[in-house]
CSV table of C-alpha atoms in Angstrom, one decimal:
chain,number,residue,atom,x,y,z
A,1164,LEU,CA,-11.2,-70.9,-56.5
A,1165,ASP,CA,-13.9,-68.3,-56.2
A,1166,ALA,CA,-13.6,-68.4,-52.4
A,1167,ILE,CA,-9.9,-67.9,-52.6
A,1168,ASN,CA,-10.2,-65.0,-54.9
A,1169,LEU,CA,-12.9,-63.4,-52.6
A,1170,ARG,CA,-10.6,-63.7,-49.6
A,1171,SER,CA,-7.7,-62.1,-51.5
A,1172,GLN,CA,-10.0,-59.4,-52.7
A,1173,THR,CA,-11.2,-58.7,-49.1
A,1174,SER,CA,-7.6,-58.6,-47.8
A,1175,LEU,CA,-6.7,-56.2,-50.7
A,1176,ASP,CA,-9.6,-53.9,-49.9
A,1177,ALA,CA,-8.6,-53.8,-46.2
A,1178,SER,CA,-5.0,-53.0,-47.2
A,1179,CYS,CA,-6.2,-50.2,-49.5
A,1180,SER,CA,-8.4,-48.7,-46.8
A,1181,SER,CA,-5.4,-48.7,-44.4
A,1182,MET,CA,-3.2,-47.1,-46.9
A,1183,LEU,CA,-5.9,-44.5,-47.6
A,1184,ASP,CA,-6.0,-43.6,-43.9
A,1185,LYS,CA,-2.3,-43.3,-43.8
A,1186,ALA,CA,-2.4,-41.1,-46.9
A,1187,ALA,CA,-5.0,-38.9,-45.2
A,1188,ASN,CA,-2.8,-38.5,-42.1
A,1189,LEU,CA,0.2,-37.7,-44.3
A,1190,GLN,CA,-1.8,-35.0,-46.1
A,1191,GLN,CA,-3.0,-33.5,-42.8
A,1192,THR,CA,0.6,-33.5,-41.5
A,1193,LEU,CA,2.0,-31.9,-44.6
A,1194,LYS,CA,-1.0,-29.5,-44.8
A,1195,ILE,CA,-1.7,-30.3,-48.5
A,1196,PRO,CA,-4.9,-28.6,-49.7
A,1197,SER,CA,-7.7,-31.1,-50.2
A,1198,GLY,CA,-8.7,-29.8,-53.7
A,1199,THR,CA,-5.3,-30.0,-55.4
A,1200,ALA,CA,-4.3,-32.4,-58.1
A,1201,THR,CA,-1.8,-34.0,-55.7
A,1202,GLN,CA,-4.6,-35.6,-53.7
A,1203,ARG,CA,-6.2,-37.0,-56.8
A,1204,SER,CA,-2.9,-38.4,-57.9
A,1205,LEU,CA,-2.3,-39.9,-54.4
A,1206,GLN,CA,-5.7,-41.6,-54.6
A,1207,GLN,CA,-5.1,-42.9,-58.0
A,1208,THR,CA,-1.7,-44.2,-56.9
A,1209,LEU,CA,-2.8,-45.8,-53.6
A,1210,LEU,CA,-6.2,-47.2,-54.6
A,1211,PRO,CA,-5.9,-50.4,-56.6
A,1212,GLY,CA,-9.6,-50.4,-57.2
A,1213,ALA,CA,-9.3,-47.2,-59.0
A,1214,LEU,CA,-6.5,-48.5,-61.0
A,1215,ASP,CA,-8.5,-51.6,-62.0
A,1216,SER,CA,-11.5,-49.5,-62.9
A,1217,THR,CA,-9.4,-47.2,-65.0
A,1218,ALA,CA,-7.7,-50.1,-66.7
A,1219,GLY,CA,-11.0,-51.9,-67.4
A,1220,SER,CA,-12.8,-48.9,-68.9
A,1221,GLY,CA,-9.9,-48.5,-71.4
A,1222,ALA,CA,-7.6,-45.5,-71.5
A,1223,ALA,CA,-8.2,-42.7,-73.9
A,1224,PRO,CA,-5.7,-42.3,-76.7
A,1225,GLY,CA,-2.7,-40.3,-75.6
A,1226,THR,CA,-3.3,-41.0,-71.8
A,1227,PRO,CA,0.0,-41.8,-70.0
A,1228,PRO,CA,0.3,-45.2,-68.4
A,1229,GLN,CA,-0.5,-45.8,-64.7
A,1230,GLY,CA,3.1,-46.3,-63.8
A,1231,ALA,CA,4.0,-42.8,-65.1
A,1232,THR,CA,1.1,-41.3,-63.1
A,1233,ARG,CA,2.3,-43.0,-59.9
A,1234,SER,CA,5.9,-41.8,-60.4
A,1235,LYS,CA,4.7,-38.2,-61.0
A,1236,SER,CA,2.5,-38.2,-57.9
A,1237,MET,CA,5.3,-39.5,-55.7
A,1238,ALA,CA,7.7,-36.9,-57.1
A,1239,THR,CA,5.2,-34.2,-56.4
A,1240,LEU,CA,4.8,-35.4,-52.8
A,1241,GLN,CA,8.5,-35.6,-52.3
A,1242,ASP,CA,9.0,-32.1,-53.6
A,1243,LYS,CA,6.3,-30.8,-51.3
A,1244,ALA,CA,7.8,-32.5,-48.2
A,1245,LYS,CA,11.3,-31.3,-49.2
A,1246,SER,CA,10.1,-27.7,-49.5
A,1247,MET,CA,8.4,-27.8,-46.1
A,1248,CYS,CA,11.5,-29.3,-44.5
A,1249,GLU,CA,13.9,-26.6,-45.8
A,1250,GLY,CA,15.5,-24.6,-43.0
A,1251,ARG,CA,14.6,-27.0,-40.3
A,1252,ILE,CA,17.2,-27.5,-37.5
A,1253,PRO,CA,17.7,-31.0,-36.2
A,1254,TRP,CA,17.8,-30.9,-32.4
A,1255,THR,CA,17.7,-33.4,-29.5
A,1256,PHE,CA,17.5,-31.1,-26.4
A,1257,GLU,CA,15.5,-27.9,-26.1
A,1258,HIS,CA,18.2,-25.9,-24.3
A,1259,ASN,CA,20.7,-26.7,-27.1
A,1260,LEU,CA,18.2,-25.5,-29.6
A,1261,ARG,CA,17.7,-22.3,-27.7
A,1262,LYS,CA,21.5,-21.7,-27.5
A,1263,HIS,CA,21.8,-22.3,-31.2
A,1264,LEU,CA,19.0,-19.9,-32.1
A,1265,ALA,CA,20.4,-17.2,-29.8
A,1266,ALA,CA,23.9,-17.5,-31.1
A,1267,LYS,CA,23.5,-18.0,-34.8
A,1268,VAL,CA,19.9,-17.8,-36.1
A,1269,ALA,CA,18.6,-14.8,-34.1
A,1270,PRO,CA,21.5,-13.0,-32.4
A,1271,SER,CA,20.9,-10.0,-30.1
A,1272,LEU,CA,20.6,-6.6,-31.6
A,1273,ALA,CA,23.5,-4.3,-31.4
A,1274,LYS,CA,23.2,-1.4,-28.8
A,1275,THR,CA,22.2,1.9,-30.2
A,1276,PRO,CA,25.0,4.4,-29.8
A,1277,ILE,CA,24.2,7.1,-27.3
A,1278,ARG,CA,25.1,10.7,-28.1
A,1279,PRO,CA,27.4,12.4,-25.6
A,1280,THR,CA,24.7,14.9,-24.6
A,1281,LEU,CA,22.4,12.1,-23.4
A,1282,ARG,CA,25.1,9.9,-21.8
A,1283,GLU,CA,24.3,10.8,-18.1
A,1284,GLY,CA,20.7,10.0,-18.5
A,1285,PHE,CA,21.3,6.5,-19.8
A,1286,THR,CA,23.9,5.1,-17.4
A,1287,TYR,CA,21.6,3.3,-15.0
A,1288,PRO,CA,22.3,1.1,-13.0
A,1289,LYS,CA,25.8,2.6,-12.7
A,1290,PRO,CA,26.2,5.9,-10.9
A,1291,PRO,CA,25.9,9.0,-13.1
A,1292,VAL,CA,29.0,10.7,-14.4
A,1293,GLY,CA,28.2,14.0,-12.8
A,1294,SER,CA,26.7,14.9,-9.5
A,1295,CYS,CA,23.0,13.9,-9.3
A,1296,PRO,CA,20.9,15.1,-6.3
A,1297,LEU,CA,18.3,12.4,-7.0
A,1298,TRP,CA,20.8,9.5,-6.6
A,1299,PRO,CA,20.3,7.8,-3.2
A,1300,GLN,CA,22.8,8.7,-0.6
A,1301,LYS,CA,24.2,6.4,2.1
A,1302,ALA,CA,22.6,6.7,5.5
A,1303,PRO,CA,24.6,8.5,8.2
A,1304,GLN,CA,26.7,6.2,10.4
A,1305,PRO,CA,25.8,6.1,14.1
A,1306,VAL,CA,28.3,7.7,16.5
A,1307,THR,CA,29.3,5.9,19.7
A,1308,LEU,CA,28.4,7.9,22.8
A,1309,LYS,CA,31.1,8.6,25.3
A,1310,ALA,CA,30.4,7.1,28.8
A,1311,LEU,CA,30.8,9.6,31.7
A,1312,SER,CA,30.4,9.3,35.4
A,1313,ALA,CA,28.1,11.6,37.4
A,1314,ARG,CA,31.0,13.8,38.4
A,1315,GLN,CA,32.4,14.0,34.9
A,1316,VAL,CA,28.9,15.1,33.6
A,1317,GLN,CA,28.9,18.0,36.0
A,1318,GLU,CA,32.4,19.0,35.0
A,1319,LEU,CA,31.5,18.9,31.3
A,1320,VAL,CA,28.5,21.1,31.9
A,1321,ALA,CA,30.6,23.6,33.8
A,1322,GLU,CA,33.3,23.5,31.1
A,1323,MET,CA,30.8,24.2,28.2
A,1324,GLU,CA,28.9,26.9,30.1
A,1325,SER,CA,30.5,29.8,28.1
A,1326,GLN,CA,30.1,28.0,24.8
A,1327,GLY,CA,26.9,27.6,22.8
A,1328,VAL,CA,26.9,23.8,22.8
A,1329,LEU,CA,23.8,21.8,23.7
A,1330,ILE,CA,24.8,18.9,26.0
A,1331,ILE,CA,22.6,15.9,26.0
A,1332,VAL,CA,23.1,13.2,28.6
A,1333,LEU,CA,21.4,9.8,28.4
A,1334,LEU,CA,20.9,8.2,31.8
A,1335,SER,CA,21.0,4.5,31.5
A,1336,ALA,CA,21.0,1.6,34.0
A,1337,SER,CA,22.4,-1.9,33.7
A,1338,TRP,CA,19.2,-3.5,35.1
A,1339,ALA,CA,17.1,-1.7,32.4
A,1340,THR,CA,18.8,-3.2,29.3
A,1341,GLY,CA,17.0,-6.5,29.1
A,1342,SER,CA,13.4,-5.3,28.7
A,1343,SER,CA,11.9,-5.4,25.2
A,1344,PHE,CA,9.4,-2.6,25.9
A,1345,SER,CA,11.5,0.0,27.8
A,1346,SER,CA,15.1,-0.9,27.1
A,1347,ALA,CA,18.0,1.5,27.9
A,1348,GLU,CA,20.0,-0.3,25.3
A,1349,HIS,CA,17.4,0.6,22.6
A,1350,ALA,CA,17.5,4.2,23.9
A,1351,ARG,CA,21.3,4.3,23.4
A,1352,THR,CA,20.9,3.0,19.9
A,1353,VAL,CA,18.4,5.7,19.0
A,1354,CYS,CA,20.7,8.4,20.5
A,1355,GLU,CA,23.7,7.2,18.6
A,1356,ALA,CA,21.8,7.2,15.3
A,1357,ALA,CA,20.4,10.7,16.0
A,1358,TYR,CA,23.9,11.9,16.9
A,1359,GLY,CA,25.2,10.6,13.5
A,1360,GLU,CA,22.3,12.3,11.7
A,1361,LEU,CA,23.0,15.6,13.4
A,1362,ILE,CA,26.7,15.4,12.5
A,1363,ALA,CA,25.8,14.6,8.8
A,1364,GLN,CA,23.6,17.7,8.7
A,1365,GLY,CA,26.4,20.0,10.0
A,1366,ASP,CA,25.2,20.4,13.6
A,1367,GLY,CA,28.0,18.3,15.1
A,1368,ASP,CA,29.8,21.4,16.6
A,1369,LYS,CA,26.6,22.6,18.3
A,1370,VAL,CA,25.5,19.3,20.0
A,1371,LYS,CA,27.4,16.9,22.3
A,1372,PHE,CA,25.9,13.5,23.3
A,1373,CYS,CA,27.1,11.4,26.2
A,1374,VAL,CA,25.8,8.5,28.4
A,1375,SER,CA,26.0,8.0,32.1
A,1376,GLU,CA,25.3,4.9,34.2
A,1377,VAL,CA,23.0,5.9,37.1
A,1378,SER,CA,23.3,2.5,38.8
A,1379,GLU,CA,27.1,3.0,39.3
A,1380,ALA,CA,26.4,4.5,42.7
A,1381,GLY,CA,23.1,4.5,44.7
A,1382,ALA,CA,19.7,3.8,43.3
A,1383,ILE,CA,16.8,5.6,41.7
A,1384,TYR,CA,13.8,4.7,43.8
A,1385,SER,CA,15.4,3.8,47.1
A,1386,GLU,CA,16.4,6.5,49.6
A,1387,SER,CA,17.8,4.1,52.2
A,1388,ARG,CA,21.2,4.2,50.5
A,1389,TRP,CA,23.3,6.8,48.9
A,1390,THR,CA,21.5,8.3,45.9
A,1391,ASN,CA,23.2,9.1,42.6
A,1392,PRO,CA,23.8,12.9,42.4
A,1393,LEU,CA,22.2,13.2,38.9
A,1394,VAL,CA,19.1,11.3,40.2
A,1395,LYS,CA,18.7,13.5,43.3
A,1396,GLN,CA,19.5,16.8,41.7
A,1397,TYR,CA,17.4,16.6,38.5
A,1398,GLY,CA,14.6,14.4,39.7
A,1399,VAL,CA,15.2,11.3,37.6
A,1400,LYS,CA,12.3,8.9,38.0
A,1401,SER,CA,13.2,6.0,35.7
A,1402,ALA,CA,15.7,4.6,33.2
A,1403,PRO,CA,16.3,5.5,30.5
A,1404,TRP,CA,16.1,9.2,31.1
A,1405,MET,CA,17.4,12.3,29.2
A,1406,LEU,CA,19.0,15.5,30.5
A,1407,MET,CA,19.7,18.6,28.3
A,1408,PHE,CA,22.0,21.4,29.4
A,1409,ALA,CA,22.6,24.8,27.7
A,1410,HIS,CA,24.9,27.5,29.0
A,1411,GLY,CA,25.4,25.6,32.3
A,1412,LYS,CA,21.6,25.3,33.0
A,1413,ASN,CA,19.4,22.3,32.9
A,1414,ILE,CA,16.6,22.9,30.3
A,1415,MET,CA,15.1,19.4,30.2
A,1416,SER,CA,14.9,16.5,32.5
A,1417,GLU,CA,12.4,13.9,31.4
A,1418,ASN,CA,11.7,10.8,29.3
A,1419,PRO,CA,10.8,12.6,26.1
A,1420,ALA,CA,7.8,11.4,24.0
A,1421,PRO,CA,6.4,12.6,20.7
A,1422,GLU,CA,4.2,15.7,20.7
A,1423,GLY,CA,1.1,13.8,19.7
A,1424,GLN,CA,1.7,11.1,22.4
A,1425,PRO,CA,2.5,12.8,25.7
A,1426,ASP,CA,1.3,9.8,27.7
A,1427,GLY,CA,2.7,7.1,25.4
A,1428,ALA,CA,6.0,5.2,25.3
A,1429,GLY,CA,9.0,7.5,25.3
A,1430,LEU,CA,12.7,7.0,25.0
A,1431,GLY,CA,13.7,3.3,24.9
A,1432,ALA,CA,10.8,1.9,22.7
A,1433,THR,CA,9.6,2.5,19.2
A,1434,HIS,CA,6.6,0.5,17.9
A,1435,ARG,CA,4.1,1.0,15.2
A,1436,LEU,CA,0.5,0.4,16.4
A,1437,ARG,CA,-0.9,-1.9,13.6
A,1438,TYR,CA,-4.5,-1.7,14.7
A,1439,MET,CA,-7.3,-0.4,12.4
A,1440,ALA,CA,-8.9,1.4,15.3
A,1441,PHE,CA,-5.8,3.7,15.3
A,1442,ALA,CA,-5.0,3.7,11.6
A,1443,LYS,CA,-8.2,5.5,10.6
A,1444,PRO,CA,-10.0,8.5,12.3
A,1445,ARG,CA,-13.1,7.9,14.3
A,1446,VAL,CA,-16.4,9.0,12.9
A,1447,LEU,CA,-19.3,10.6,14.7
A,1448,TYR,CA,-22.6,9.9,12.9
A,1449,LEU,CA,-25.5,12.1,13.8
A,1450,GLU,CA,-29.0,10.8,12.7
A,1451,PRO,CA,-32.0,12.4,14.4
A,1452,PRO,CA,-35.2,10.5,14.6
A,1453,ALA,CA,-38.2,11.1,12.3
A,1454,GLU,CA,-40.1,14.4,12.8
A,1455,ILE,CA,-42.5,13.7,15.6
A,1456,PRO,CA,-43.6,16.8,17.6
A,1457,ASP,CA,-42.6,15.4,20.9
A,1458,ALA,CA,-39.3,14.0,19.6
A,1459,VAL,CA,-38.4,17.3,18.1
A,1460,SER,CA,-38.4,19.1,21.4
A,1461,MET,CA,-36.7,16.2,23.1
A,1462,ALA,CA,-33.9,16.0,20.5
A,1463,GLY,CA,-33.2,19.7,20.9
A,1464,PHE,CA,-32.9,20.4,17.2
A,1465,GLY,CA,-35.6,23.1,17.0
A,1466,SER,CA,-37.6,23.6,13.8
A,1467,GLY,CA,-35.0,24.6,11.2
A,1468,PRO,CA,-35.8,24.8,7.5
A,1469,GLY,CA,-33.8,21.7,6.7
A,1470,PHE,CA,-35.5,19.7,9.4
A,1471,ALA,CA,-38.9,20.8,8.4
A,1472,THR,CA,-38.5,19.5,4.9
A,1473,GLY,CA,-37.1,16.1,6.1
A,1474,ALA,CA,-38.9,12.9,6.7
A,1475,THR,CA,-42.3,13.2,8.3
A,1476,VAL,CA,-44.7,10.8,9.7
A,1477,GLY,CA,-48.1,10.6,8.1
A,1478,GLY,CA,-47.2,12.2,4.8
A,1479,GLY,CA,-45.2,15.4,5.2
A,1480,ALA,CA,-44.7,18.4,3.0
A,1481,THR,CA,-42.2,17.1,0.4
A,1482,GLY,CA,-41.8,13.4,1.0
A,1483,SER,CA,-41.1,10.7,3.5
A,1484,SER,CA,-37.9,8.8,4.2
A,1485,ASN,CA,-37.3,5.6,6.3
A,1486,THR,CA,-34.8,7.1,8.8
A,1487,PHE,CA,-34.1,3.9,10.6
A,1488,LYS,CA,-33.3,2.0,7.4
A,1489,LEU,CA,-31.0,4.7,6.2
A,1490,GLN,CA,-29.3,4.7,9.6
A,1491,LEU,CA,-28.6,1.0,9.5
A,1492,GLU,CA,-27.3,1.2,5.9
A,1493,THR,CA,-25.0,4.0,6.8
A,1494,GLN,CA,-23.6,2.1,9.8
A,1495,ASP,CA,-23.1,-1.0,7.7
A,1496,THR,CA,-21.2,1.1,5.1
A,1497,LEU,CA,-18.9,2.6,7.7
A,1498,LYS,CA,-18.2,-0.8,9.2
A,1499,ARG,CA,-17.4,-2.3,5.8
A,1500,ALA,CA,-15.1,0.6,5.0
A,1501,GLY,CA,-13.1,0.0,8.1
A,1502,PHE,CA,-14.2,3.1,10.2
A,1503,SER,CA,-15.0,2.9,13.8
A,1504,PHE,CA,-17.9,5.2,14.6
A,1505,ASP,CA,-20.2,6.5,17.4
A,1506,LEU,CA,-23.9,7.2,16.9
A,1507,ALA,CA,-25.7,10.3,18.2
A,1508,VAL,CA,-29.5,10.8,17.9
A,1509,THR,CA,-29.8,14.1,19.8
A,1510,LEU,CA,-28.0,17.4,19.5
A,1511,ALA,CA,-27.0,17.2,23.2
A,1512,ASP,CA,-25.3,13.9,22.7
A,1513,ALA,CA,-23.5,15.2,19.6
A,1514,ARG,CA,-22.2,18.3,21.4
A,1515,ARG,CA,-21.1,16.2,24.4
A,1516,MET,CA,-19.3,13.6,22.3
A,1517,LEU,CA,-17.5,16.2,20.2
A,1518,SER,CA,-16.2,17.9,23.3
A,1519,GLU,CA,-15.1,14.8,25.3
A,1520,ALA,CA,-13.9,12.3,22.7
A,1521,THR,CA,-10.2,11.3,23.0
A,1522,PRO,CA,-8.7,11.3,20.5
A,1523,PRO,CA,-11.0,13.8,18.7
A,1524,TYR,CA,-13.2,12.7,15.9
A,1525,GLY,CA,-11.7,12.9,12.4
A,1526,MET,CA,-14.9,12.8,10.5
A,1527,LEU,CA,-18.5,14.0,11.1
A,1528,LEU,CA,-21.5,12.6,9.2
A,1529,VAL,CA,-24.8,14.4,9.7
A,1530,SER,CA,-28.2,14.1,8.2
A,1531,SER,CA,-29.5,16.9,6.0
A,1532,SER,CA,-32.6,17.2,8.3
A,1533,ILE,CA,-30.7,19.0,11.1
A,1534,GLY,CA,-30.7,22.4,9.5
A,1535,SER,CA,-27.9,24.7,8.4
A,1536,ALA,CA,-27.5,26.5,11.8
A,1537,VAL,CA,-26.9,23.2,13.7
A,1538,LEU,CA,-24.6,21.9,10.9
A,1539,SER,CA,-22.4,25.0,11.1
A,1540,GLU,CA,-22.1,24.7,14.9
A,1541,LEU,CA,-21.1,21.1,14.9
A,1542,ALA,CA,-18.7,21.5,12.0
A,1543,ALA,CA,-17.0,24.3,13.8
A,1544,ARG,CA,-16.8,22.2,17.0
A,1545,VAL,CA,-15.1,19.2,15.3
A,1546,ARG,CA,-12.8,21.5,13.3
A,1547,GLN,CA,-11.7,23.3,16.6
A,1548,ARG,CA,-10.4,20.1,18.1
A,1549,SER,CA,-9.0,18.5,14.9
A,1550,SER,CA,-7.8,20.8,12.1
A,1551,LYS,CA,-7.8,18.0,9.6
A,1552,SER,CA,-11.4,16.8,10.4
A,1553,LEU,CA,-14.0,16.4,7.6
A,1554,THR,CA,-17.7,17.0,7.7
A,1555,PHE,CA,-20.2,15.5,5.2
A,1556,ILE,CA,-24.0,15.8,4.7
A,1557,CYS,CA,-26.1,12.7,4.1
A,1558,HIS,CA,-29.1,13.6,1.9
A,1559,ASP,CA,-31.9,11.4,0.6
A,1560,GLY,CA,-32.8,13.3,-2.6
A,1561,LYS,CA,-35.0,10.6,-4.1
A,1562,ASN,CA,-37.6,10.8,-1.3
A,1563,ILE,CA,-37.1,14.2,0.3
A,1564,GLY,CA,-36.3,16.3,-2.8
A,1565,PRO,CA,-33.4,18.7,-3.4
A,1566,LEU,CA,-31.1,19.9,-0.6
A,1567,ASP,CA,-31.9,23.0,1.2
A,1568,SER,CA,-30.4,26.1,-0.3
A,1569,SER,CA,-28.6,27.2,2.9
A,1570,MET,CA,-27.0,23.8,3.4
A,1571,GLN,CA,-26.1,23.6,-0.3
A,1572,ALA,CA,-24.3,27.0,0.1
A,1573,LEU,CA,-22.2,25.5,2.9
A,1574,ALA,CA,-21.3,22.5,0.8
A,1575,ASP,CA,-20.3,24.7,-2.2
A,1576,LYS,CA,-17.9,26.8,-0.1
A,1577,LYS,CA,-15.9,23.6,0.8
A,1578,ASP,CA,-14.8,25.3,4.1
A,1579,LEU,CA,-16.7,23.7,7.0
A,1580,VAL,CA,-18.5,21.1,4.9
A,1581,SER,CA,-16.4,18.9,2.7
A,1582,GLY,CA,-19.2,17.4,0.5
A,1583,VAL,CA,-22.6,15.8,0.2
A,1584,PHE,CA,-23.4,12.0,0.2
A,1585,GLU,CA,-26.4,10.9,-1.7
A,1586,ARG,CA,-28.4,8.3,0.2
A,1587,PRO,CA,-28.4,5.3,0.4
A,1588,LEU,CA,-24.7,5.7,1.3
A,1589,THR,CA,-22.7,2.9,-0.3
A,1590,LYS,CA,-19.1,1.9,0.2
A,1591,SER,CA,-18.1,3.0,-3.4
A,1592,ARG,CA,-19.6,6.5,-2.9
A,1593,LEU,CA,-17.8,6.9,0.4
A,1594,GLU,CA,-14.4,5.8,-0.8
A,1595,ARG,CA,-14.7,7.9,-4.0
A,1596,GLN,CA,-15.4,11.0,-2.0
A,1597,LEU,CA,-12.5,10.3,0.4
A,1598,ILE,CA,-9.9,9.7,-2.3
A,1599,PRO,CA,-8.3,13.2,-2.1
A,1600,ALA,CA,-8.4,13.4,1.7
A,1601,GLU,CA,-5.1,12.2,3.2
A,1602,SER,CA,-6.3,12.4,6.8
A,1603,VAL,CA,-8.6,9.4,6.4
A,1604,ARG,CA,-6.1,7.1,4.8
A,1605,VAL,CA,-4.6,4.1,6.6
A,1606,ASN,CA,-1.8,5.4,8.7
A,1607,TYR,CA,-0.5,3.3,11.6
A,1608,PRO,CA,0.8,5.6,14.3
A,1609,LYS,CA,4.2,5.2,16.0
A,1610,CYS,CA,4.5,4.7,19.7
A,1611,GLY,CA,7.7,5.8,21.3
A,1612,LEU,CA,10.7,8.0,20.3
A,1613,SER,CA,12.4,7.3,17.0
A,1614,LYS,CA,15.5,8.7,15.5
A,1615,GLU,CA,13.7,11.3,13.4
A,1616,THR,CA,11.6,12.5,16.4
A,1617,LEU,CA,14.7,12.9,18.6
A,1618,VAL,CA,16.5,14.8,15.8
A,1619,GLN,CA,13.6,17.2,15.6
A,1620,LEU,CA,13.5,17.6,19.4
A,1621,VAL,CA,17.2,18.5,19.5
A,1622,GLN,CA,17.0,20.9,16.7
A,1623,LYS,CA,14.0,22.6,18.4
A,1624,HIS,CA,16.1,23.3,21.5
């Protein structure tokens, strides 16, 4: 009998422990504070051991029975669960819940009425009520070129001799329409787009475009057979080609190319050269060697005040600087910044490279040890060949000391010298100084004749 009672008591204790765990999970789910009377009532209700101990010790007079305590605790728990479940929406699929919330629970706010005085400013994306110059306009439509023979071109030029009309003749060839680099078909497309642009700008009565097929009779290169009259008279060398007539006279007979690219691709090709070597200007970096008596005369810098206070061998006047280390650091910075550069170690090399470089240098970096006279000369040389070029001074103020007064005056004027770089030159210092300079930004040049360039060429004539 004792063993049976013990097994029953053990089973009862296990059941009580399981119920206690479930009660703890329920309390955590409903977020009931741990110090409230509800928890104590739940423990008294769910733990039989506690009930037995209470019953065995004897209840105080006036204490309600255990059944009443259990009923009160359950009622409190039900009221708490009911209050927490108020306002909850039963749902099965999330998209249906979202629709219900958007339609009934949280509808969209009503639009704020706009005053009539502000109506035009708040009509985007619809076109404004009135005329707005900032609204994007449609691009002009290309105009088809009229095809004329060689004889008809000469008759048209003679007819328009007394009128102030610029006649532009595009010479095309059937055998030159298949090339992807110099295509007569592409040239015709560019001319039609430019003609439409000129008509949209109001210059349609001053310009007349037409196209002529030069391979209709004869050839361009061969003289063994009859030559096209336009080819022989105006010296046509290739296809496509362009002729311009004004007042009955030929004013242009060439394959036009942009002003900055006289030797590049002309009419019939338009490409953008996406190479970093062309996208940024080339830099000339002048770094003279350390001040050794023999090296000074060989370099040709003389003994200017800025060079005398520079880096010296054996302990100079104001300090010493590792010229070779600074040179390597500067070259590495230029390379990481995406600039192609040339190094000059003598004044003769710098003068020669500034005079012969094609295209001209867009930036000049010089050491502060060259002196103000040499700096002014080199800055003037580089500015003479490229009006947008920049000149900077590299100075090692930690080891050499403050910058020479004459060179500081040149830097303060912001005329020939654009600024001073403190050494060692880092990429962040270089890019921070070059932020306002548009000439050193990435700009991929165009190769060939585009519609915009052709419109400018026609308006120029």
